[in-house]
CSV table of C-alpha atoms in Angstrom, one decimal:
chain,number,residue,atom,x,y,z
Z,1,UNK,CA,238.1,243.4,-85.9
Z,2,UNK,CA,235.5,241.7,-88.3
Z,3,UNK,CA,236.1,242.2,-92.2
Z,4,UNK,CA,232.3,242.8,-92.6
Z,5,UNK,CA,229.6,244.9,-91.2
Z,6,UNK,CA,227.2,243.2,-88.5
Z,7,UNK,CA,224.0,244.6,-87.6
Z,8,UNK,CA,221.3,243.6,-85.2
Z,9,UNK,CA,218.1,244.8,-83.8
Z,10,UNK,CA,215.8,242.4,-82.1
Z,11,UNK,CA,211.9,243.0,-81.5
Z,12,UNK,CA,211.0,244.5,-78.3
Z,13,UNK,CA,208.0,243.2,-76.1
Z,14,UNK,CA,207.3,244.5,-72.7
Z,15,UNK,CA,206.4,241.0,-71.2
Z,16,UNK,CA,209.8,239.4,-72.7
Z,17,UNK,CA,209.7,236.5,-70.2
Z,18,UNK,CA,206.4,234.9,-71.9
Z,19,UNK,CA,208.3,234.3,-75.1
Z,20,UNK,CA,211.7,232.4,-74.2
Z,21,UNK,CA,212.8,232.1,-77.9
Z,22,UNK,CA,212.8,235.6,-78.4
Z,23,UNK,CA,215.1,236.1,-75.5
Z,24,UNK,CA,217.7,233.5,-76.2
Z,25,UNK,CA,217.8,230.5,-78.5
Z,26,UNK,CA,219.1,228.4,-75.7
Z,27,UNK,CA,215.8,228.1,-74.0
Z,28,UNK,CA,214.6,225.9,-76.7
Z,29,UNK,CA,213.4,222.5,-75.3
Z,30,UNK,CA,213.7,223.9,-71.8
Z,31,UNK,CA,210.4,223.0,-70.6
Z,32,UNK,CA,209.1,219.4,-69.7
Z,33,UNK,CA,206.1,219.5,-72.4
Z,34,UNK,CA,206.0,221.3,-75.7
Z,35,UNK,CA,205.5,224.9,-75.3
Z,36,UNK,CA,203.5,227.2,-77.5
Z,37,UNK,CA,203.7,231.0,-77.3
Z,38,UNK,CA,202.1,233.9,-78.8
Z,39,UNK,CA,202.7,237.4,-78.4
Z,40,UNK,CA,201.0,240.7,-79.7
Z,41,UNK,CA,202.1,244.3,-78.8
Z,42,UNK,CA,200.7,247.5,-79.8
Z,43,UNK,CA,203.3,250.2,-79.0
Z,44,UNK,CA,201.9,253.8,-78.5
Z,45,UNK,CA,198.1,252.9,-79.4
Z,46,UNK,CA,197.4,256.8,-79.5
Z,47,UNK,CA,199.5,257.1,-82.3
Z,48,UNK,CA,197.4,255.2,-85.0
Z,49,UNK,CA,199.5,251.9,-85.6
Z,50,UNK,CA,202.7,253.3,-85.0
Z,51,UNK,CA,204.1,249.9,-83.8
Z,52,UNK,CA,202.1,246.8,-84.0
Z,53,UNK,CA,204.0,243.5,-83.4
Z,54,UNK,CA,203.1,239.8,-83.6
Z,55,UNK,CA,205.2,236.8,-82.6
Z,56,UNK,CA,204.3,232.9,-82.2
Z,57,UNK,CA,206.7,230.4,-81.3
Z,58,UNK,CA,207.0,226.6,-80.5
Z,59,UNK,CA,209.7,224.2,-79.2
Z,60,UNK,CA,209.9,220.9,-77.3
Z,61,UNK,CA,212.5,219.0,-75.9
Z,62,UNK,CA,213.8,216.0,-78.2
Z,63,UNK,CA,215.6,213.4,-76.4
Z,64,UNK,CA,217.1,211.2,-79.4
Z,65,UNK,CA,219.2,214.7,-80.4
Z,66,UNK,CA,220.3,215.3,-76.7
Z,67,UNK,CA,218.3,218.6,-76.9
Z,68,UNK,CA,215.6,220.9,-78.1
Z,69,UNK,CA,214.2,222.0,-81.5
Z,70,UNK,CA,211.9,225.0,-82.2
Z,71,UNK,CA,210.6,227.5,-84.5
Z,72,UNK,CA,209.6,231.1,-84.3
Z,73,UNK,CA,207.8,233.5,-86.7
Z,74,UNK,CA,207.8,237.5,-86.0
Z,75,UNK,CA,206.0,240.3,-88.1
Z,76,UNK,CA,206.6,243.8,-86.8
Z,77,UNK,CA,204.8,246.4,-88.7
Z,78,UNK,CA,205.5,250.0,-88.4
Z,79,UNK,CA,203.4,253.1,-89.5
Z,80,UNK,CA,200.6,251.4,-91.0
Z,81,UNK,CA,202.5,249.0,-92.8
Z,82,UNK,CA,205.1,251.5,-94.3
Z,83,UNK,CA,208.0,249.4,-92.9
Z,84,UNK,CA,207.5,245.6,-92.2
Z,85,UNK,CA,210.1,243.1,-90.7
Z,86,UNK,CA,209.0,239.8,-91.2
Z,87,UNK,CA,211.3,236.7,-90.0
Z,88,UNK,CA,211.0,233.1,-89.4
Z,89,UNK,CA,213.5,231.1,-87.3
Z,90,UNK,CA,214.4,227.6,-86.9
Z,91,UNK,CA,216.5,226.6,-83.4
Z,92,UNK,CA,218.3,223.8,-82.1
Z,93,UNK,CA,219.5,223.6,-78.5
Z,94,UNK,CA,222.1,220.8,-77.3
Z,95,UNK,CA,222.0,219.8,-73.6
Z,96,UNK,CA,225.2,218.8,-71.8
Z,97,UNK,CA,225.1,217.6,-68.4
Z,98,UNK,CA,228.2,218.1,-66.5
Z,99,UNK,CA,227.4,216.9,-62.9
Z,100,UNK,CA,224.3,215.6,-61.2
Z,101,UNK,CA,222.5,218.7,-61.2
Z,102,UNK,CA,224.6,221.2,-63.4
Z,103,UNK,CA,223.6,221.7,-67.1
Z,104,UNK,CA,224.9,223.8,-70.1
Z,105,UNK,CA,222.8,224.5,-72.9
Z,106,UNK,CA,224.2,225.5,-76.3
Z,107,UNK,CA,221.9,226.7,-79.2
Z,108,UNK,CA,222.1,227.7,-83.0
Z,109,UNK,CA,219.3,229.5,-84.6
Z,110,UNK,CA,219.0,230.2,-88.4
Z,111,UNK,CA,216.4,232.5,-89.9
Z,112,UNK,CA,215.1,234.0,-92.8
Z,113,UNK,CA,214.3,237.8,-92.9
Z,114,UNK,CA,212.5,240.4,-94.7
Z,115,UNK,CA,212.5,244.0,-94.5
Z,116,UNK,CA,209.6,245.6,-97.0
Z,117,UNK,CA,209.0,249.2,-97.8
Z,118,UNK,CA,205.4,250.2,-98.8
Z,119,UNK,CA,205.8,253.8,-100.5
Z,120,UNK,CA,202.2,254.0,-101.5
Z,121,UNK,CA,201.1,256.0,-98.4
Z,122,UNK,CA,204.4,258.2,-98.6
Z,123,UNK,CA,204.6,261.8,-99.4
Z,124,UNK,CA,207.7,262.8,-101.0
Z,125,UNK,CA,209.0,266.8,-101.6
Z,126,UNK,CA,208.7,266.1,-105.3
Z,127,UNK,CA,204.8,265.8,-104.7
Z,128,UNK,CA,204.3,269.1,-102.8
Z,129,UNK,CA,203.7,272.0,-104.9
Z,130,UNK,CA,204.3,275.6,-103.2
Z,131,UNK,CA,200.7,277.0,-104.3
Z,132,UNK,CA,198.4,273.8,-104.9
Z,133,UNK,CA,199.9,271.2,-102.0
Z,134,UNK,CA,200.0,267.7,-102.2
Z,135,UNK,CA,199.6,266.0,-105.8
Z,136,UNK,CA,200.1,262.6,-105.6
Z,137,UNK,CA,200.3,262.4,-109.5
Z,138,UNK,CA,203.6,264.0,-109.4
Z,139,UNK,CA,206.5,261.8,-108.4
Z,140,UNK,CA,210.1,262.0,-109.2
Z,141,UNK,CA,211.1,259.6,-106.5
Z,142,UNK,CA,213.1,256.6,-107.7
Z,143,UNK,CA,213.2,253.9,-104.7
Z,144,UNK,CA,215.3,250.9,-106.0
Z,145,UNK,CA,214.3,248.1,-103.6
Z,146,UNK,CA,211.4,247.9,-101.5
Z,147,UNK,CA,212.0,244.4,-100.3
Z,148,UNK,CA,215.1,243.2,-98.9
Z,149,UNK,CA,215.7,239.1,-98.1
Z,150,UNK,CA,218.6,238.2,-95.9
Z,151,UNK,CA,219.5,235.0,-93.8
Z,152,UNK,CA,220.1,235.8,-89.7
Z,153,UNK,CA,222.3,233.5,-87.2
Z,154,UNK,CA,222.1,233.5,-83.5
Z,155,UNK,CA,224.0,231.6,-80.9
Z,156,UNK,CA,222.9,231.3,-77.4
Z,157,UNK,CA,224.3,229.6,-74.3
Z,158,UNK,CA,222.5,229.0,-70.9
Z,159,UNK,CA,224.0,227.2,-67.8
Z,160,UNK,CA,221.7,226.2,-65.1
Z,161,UNK,CA,221.3,223.9,-61.8
Z,162,UNK,CA,218.3,221.5,-61.2
């Protein structure tokens, strides 16, 4: 259907409803006052820093634009920093009033992401000697890219009655 590959994976929070912008960009500006949300998750704390996630967002209704504006920053650290996902997103929502109490909100989100790989704490097969064991001075591994930057786009829609 598409001439190019599309992938997607969002950060998971157990209390996802506390960060509206993580759920859907159409919630941007849905509160009467400006809103700040800060989330932290340490998944599987028994496994030393397996998945630690931070997220902070801000949004507000901006009447001159007939919608809301918002910003979000997220950082997902996996395996004590071996894998790291960092994202910054900006959102705009437009609120359309159909009848006295029926609204449709449409939103665009533009983001910039960085995925990074820290190979310092990794052990490769070429570093393991069958007799002496692990030798960090031996390494024949050549990893071309340890950081990847890419844009990210999202669209959301919400309909509600007052």
